[in-house]
mmCIF file of C-alpha atoms in Angstrom:
data_model
loop_
_atom_site.group_PDB
_atom_site.id
_atom_site.type_symbol
_atom_site.label_atom_id
_atom_site.label_comp_id
_atom_site.label_asym_id
_atom_site.label_seq_id
_atom_site.Cartn_x
_atom_site.Cartn_y
_atom_site.Cartn_z
ATOM 1 C CA ASP A 24 -29.061 24.169 -71.143
ATOM 2 C CA MET A 25 -27.475 22.419 -68.179
ATOM 3 C CA GLN A 26 -29.507 20.658 -65.547
ATOM 4 C CA VAL A 27 -28.394 18.980 -62.351
ATOM 5 C CA ARG A 28 -30.259 16.405 -60.325
ATOM 6 C CA VAL A 29 -29.530 14.085 -57.443
ATOM 7 C CA ALA A 30 -28.584 10.623 -58.666
ATOM 8 C CA GLY A 31 -30.882 7.864 -57.506
ATOM 9 C CA VAL A 32 -30.880 4.078 -57.502
ATOM 10 C CA GLY A 33 -32.184 4.082 -61.074
ATOM 11 C CA ASP A 34 -29.118 6.033 -62.233
ATOM 12 C CA ARG A 35 -26.609 3.310 -61.427
ATOM 13 C CA ALA A 36 -26.037 2.392 -65.098
ATOM 14 C CA ALA A 37 -25.413 6.041 -66.041
ATOM 15 C CA LEU A 38 -22.927 6.498 -63.190
ATOM 16 C CA ARG A 39 -21.118 3.287 -64.140
ATOM 17 C CA GLN A 40 -20.967 4.463 -67.763
ATOM 18 C CA ILE A 41 -19.422 7.800 -66.753
ATOM 19 C CA VAL A 42 -16.793 6.168 -64.517
ATOM 20 C CA ALA A 43 -15.990 3.495 -67.132
ATOM 21 C CA ALA A 44 -15.599 6.035 -69.946
ATOM 22 C CA ASP A 45 -13.344 8.168 -67.744
ATOM 23 C CA ALA A 46 -11.221 5.181 -66.685
ATOM 24 C CA ILE A 47 -10.862 3.944 -70.280
ATOM 25 C CA ASN A 48 -9.756 7.432 -71.305
ATOM 26 C CA MET A 49 -7.240 7.720 -68.436
ATOM 27 C CA LEU A 50 -5.805 4.263 -69.062
ATOM 28 C CA SER A 51 -5.592 4.434 -72.851
ATOM 29 C CA GLY A 52 -1.840 3.712 -72.809
ATOM 30 C CA VAL A 53 -2.168 0.594 -70.643
ATOM 31 C CA PRO A 54 -2.198 -2.814 -72.405
ATOM 32 C CA ALA A 55 -5.754 -4.022 -73.033
ATOM 33 C CA SER A 56 -5.507 -7.062 -70.741
ATOM 34 C CA ALA A 57 -4.507 -4.934 -67.743
ATOM 35 C CA ARG A 58 -6.751 -2.028 -68.742
ATOM 36 C CA SER A 59 -9.930 -4.108 -68.479
ATOM 37 C CA VAL A 60 -9.051 -5.132 -64.903
ATOM 38 C CA LEU A 61 -8.217 -1.563 -63.915
ATOM 39 C CA VAL A 62 -11.368 -0.151 -65.524
ATOM 40 C CA GLY A 63 -13.423 -2.755 -63.676
ATOM 41 C CA ALA A 64 -11.808 -1.739 -60.393
ATOM 42 C CA GLN A 65 -12.631 1.921 -61.073
ATOM 43 C CA VAL A 66 -16.248 1.146 -61.986
ATOM 44 C CA GLU A 67 -16.756 -0.982 -58.890
ATOM 45 C CA GLY A 68 -14.752 1.101 -56.454
ATOM 46 C CA ARG A 69 -14.581 4.817 -57.237
ATOM 47 C CA LEU A 70 -17.957 5.997 -55.952
ATOM 48 C CA PRO A 71 -18.194 3.545 -53.023
ATOM 49 C CA ALA A 72 -14.737 4.680 -51.832
ATOM 50 C CA LEU A 73 -15.739 8.351 -51.990
ATOM 51 C CA LEU A 74 -18.981 7.724 -50.158
ATOM 52 C CA ARG A 75 -17.309 5.533 -47.544
ATOM 53 C CA ASP A 76 -14.913 8.365 -46.697
ATOM 54 C CA HIS A 77 -17.647 11.023 -46.999
ATOM 55 C CA PRO A 78 -20.927 9.349 -45.950
ATOM 56 C CA LEU A 79 -22.960 12.560 -46.224
ATOM 57 C CA ALA A 80 -21.765 13.360 -49.754
ATOM 58 C CA SER A 81 -24.249 13.767 -52.598
ATOM 59 C CA THR A 82 -23.869 12.374 -56.094
ATOM 60 C CA LEU A 83 -25.385 14.564 -58.785
ATOM 61 C CA LEU A 84 -25.939 13.895 -62.466
ATOM 62 C CA LEU A 85 -25.176 16.607 -64.999
ATOM 63 C CA LEU A 86 -27.567 16.698 -67.942
ATOM 64 C CA GLN A 87 -27.573 18.687 -71.137
ATOM 65 C CA GLY A 88 -30.612 18.542 -73.352
ATOM 66 C CA GLY A 89 -31.971 15.747 -71.156
ATOM 67 C CA ARG A 90 -28.883 13.594 -71.798
ATOM 68 C CA VAL A 91 -26.460 12.596 -69.020
ATOM 69 C CA VAL A 92 -23.082 14.257 -69.647
ATOM 70 C CA GLY A 93 -21.318 13.795 -66.328
ATOM 71 C CA MET A 94 -21.433 13.564 -62.567
ATOM 72 C CA LEU A 95 -20.524 15.654 -59.571
ATOM 73 C CA VAL A 96 -19.901 14.346 -56.045
ATOM 74 C CA LEU A 97 -19.997 16.926 -53.242
ATOM 75 C CA ASP A 98 -19.613 16.863 -49.494
ATOM 76 C CA TRP A 99 -21.458 20.017 -48.401
ATOM 77 C CA PRO A 100 -21.380 20.454 -44.621
ATOM 78 C CA PRO A 101 -23.489 23.115 -42.860
ATOM 79 C CA SER A 102 -20.306 25.103 -42.220
ATOM 80 C CA GLY A 103 -16.720 24.924 -43.385
ATOM 81 C CA PRO A 104 -15.536 24.206 -46.892
ATOM 82 C CA VAL A 105 -17.537 22.361 -49.511
ATOM 83 C CA THR A 106 -15.437 19.444 -50.744
ATOM 84 C CA LEU A 107 -15.644 18.678 -54.448
ATOM 85 C CA LEU A 108 -14.910 14.963 -54.443
ATOM 86 C CA ASP A 109 -15.446 14.277 -58.137
ATOM 87 C CA LEU A 110 -16.384 16.141 -61.286
ATOM 88 C CA THR A 111 -16.295 13.800 -64.260
ATOM 89 C CA LEU A 112 -17.589 14.500 -67.744
ATOM 90 C CA LEU A 113 -17.914 11.962 -70.516
ATOM 91 C CA PRO A 114 -14.607 12.180 -72.436
ATOM 92 C CA GLY A 115 -16.213 13.199 -75.752
ATOM 93 C CA LEU A 116 -17.849 16.207 -74.078
ATOM 94 C CA ARG A 117 -14.760 17.687 -72.444
ATOM 95 C CA ARG A 118 -13.234 21.018 -73.471
ATOM 96 C CA GLN A 119 -16.629 22.427 -74.410
ATOM 97 C CA GLY A 120 -17.133 24.622 -71.342
ATOM 98 C CA ILE A 121 -19.364 22.195 -69.431
ATOM 99 C CA GLY A 122 -16.842 21.715 -66.617
ATOM 100 C CA THR A 123 -16.182 25.447 -66.391
ATOM 101 C CA ARG A 124 -19.910 26.258 -66.191
ATOM 102 C CA THR A 125 -20.482 23.517 -63.620
ATOM 103 C CA LEU A 126 -17.588 24.587 -61.405
ATOM 104 C CA SER A 127 -18.475 28.283 -61.718
ATOM 105 C CA THR A 128 -22.067 27.574 -60.705
ATOM 106 C CA LEU A 129 -20.915 25.494 -57.740
ATOM 107 C CA CYS A 130 -18.656 28.358 -56.637
ATOM 108 C CA ASP A 131 -21.492 30.881 -57.050
ATOM 109 C CA VAL A 132 -23.744 28.815 -54.770
ATOM 110 C CA ALA A 133 -20.956 28.327 -52.200
ATOM 111 C CA ASP A 134 -20.397 32.116 -52.273
ATOM 112 C CA ARG A 135 -24.037 32.676 -51.329
ATOM 113 C CA PHE A 136 -23.474 30.607 -48.183
ATOM 114 C CA GLY A 137 -20.069 32.107 -47.416
ATOM 115 C CA GLN A 138 -18.330 28.761 -47.905
ATOM 116 C CA SER A 139 -15.081 27.979 -49.657
ATOM 117 C CA VAL A 140 -14.744 25.076 -52.110
ATOM 118 C CA ARG A 141 -11.911 22.567 -51.683
ATOM 119 C CA ILE A 142 -10.605 19.830 -53.970
ATOM 120 C CA TRP A 143 -7.805 17.238 -53.787
ATOM 121 C CA LEU A 144 -6.317 16.059 -57.061
ATOM 122 C CA PHE A 145 -3.202 14.441 -58.455
ATOM 123 C CA TYR A 146 -0.347 16.810 -59.179
ATOM 124 C CA ASP A 147 -0.565 16.158 -62.948
ATOM 125 C CA ASN A 148 -4.340 16.321 -63.338
ATOM 126 C CA PRO A 149 -5.287 18.467 -66.359
ATOM 127 C CA ALA A 150 -8.079 20.038 -64.269
ATOM 128 C CA HIS A 151 -5.480 22.347 -62.682
ATOM 129 C CA ARG A 152 -5.937 24.707 -65.657
ATOM 130 C CA LEU A 153 -9.687 24.855 -65.016
ATOM 131 C CA LEU A 154 -9.094 25.461 -61.318
ATOM 132 C CA ASP A 155 -6.653 28.291 -62.112
ATOM 133 C CA ARG A 156 -9.318 29.968 -64.266
ATOM 134 C CA THR A 157 -11.956 29.696 -61.545
ATOM 135 C CA GLY A 158 -9.909 31.160 -58.688
ATOM 136 C CA PHE A 159 -8.605 28.082 -56.872
ATOM 137 C CA VAL A 160 -5.222 28.392 -55.162
ATOM 138 C CA ILE A 161 -2.916 25.683 -53.847
ATOM 139 C CA THR A 162 -3.288 25.361 -50.069
ATOM 140 C CA GLY A 163 -1.428 22.112 -49.359
ATOM 141 C CA GLY A 164 -0.777 18.611 -50.535
ATOM 142 C CA THR A 165 1.413 15.535 -50.403
ATOM 143 C CA ALA A 166 3.986 14.002 -52.738
ATOM 144 C CA THR A 167 1.225 13.003 -55.187
ATOM 145 C CA ASP A 168 -1.837 15.078 -54.305
ATOM 146 C CA ILE A 169 -2.446 18.799 -54.334
ATOM 147 C CA VAL A 170 -5.125 20.526 -52.264
ATOM 148 C CA ARG A 171 -6.677 23.561 -53.895
ATOM 149 C CA GLU A 172 -9.249 25.887 -52.429
ATOM 150 C CA ARG A 173 -11.341 28.818 -53.546
ATOM 151 C CA ALA A 174 -12.408 31.255 -50.848
ATOM 152 C CA PRO A 175 -15.911 32.685 -51.012
ATOM 153 C CA VAL A 176 -16.100 35.835 -53.105
ATOM 154 C CA SER A 177 -17.582 39.039 -51.669
ATOM 155 C CA ALA A 178 -20.058 39.397 -48.885
ATOM 156 C CA VAL A 179 -23.018 37.975 -50.735
ATOM 157 C CA TYR A 180 -23.783 35.674 -47.810
ATOM 158 C CA THR A 181 -27.180 36.359 -46.290
ATOM 159 C CA GLN A 182 -28.511 34.424 -43.360
ATOM 160 C CA SER A 183 -32.248 33.896 -43.284
ATOM 161 C CA ARG A 184 -33.979 34.296 -39.957
#
């Protein structure tokens, strides 16, 4: 079963491992000498860059059977859209439904609060298929990035008093 918890200072090695494995996978066609430099830049810079641009964002670890399988970085304001900044699974665990379950659960929680979920990603990111399956539509973009958003489903929002 899946578990999610807030990443803490003691999780730095796990987060670095996830980012490194993802970068190695993405850069598999790059010559080894350049790849090591680029992987290092990803490991050192990906999360700090996200958190610099979104200082209130939360980094969460995804666990399955007590083992870290990925990470999720969210900027969840009190109102307005939830921004999914990063959802990265270890490469060997992709295409097993973990990403779909994680994204579906995130959307279910956002629905409860009446909030949409937004994500920016490169135009050729394979995650577009996952986003299609979970109700995300294209709402904007640039020459290289696409913005996708999923509106809250139904009126399940209840405000506590």
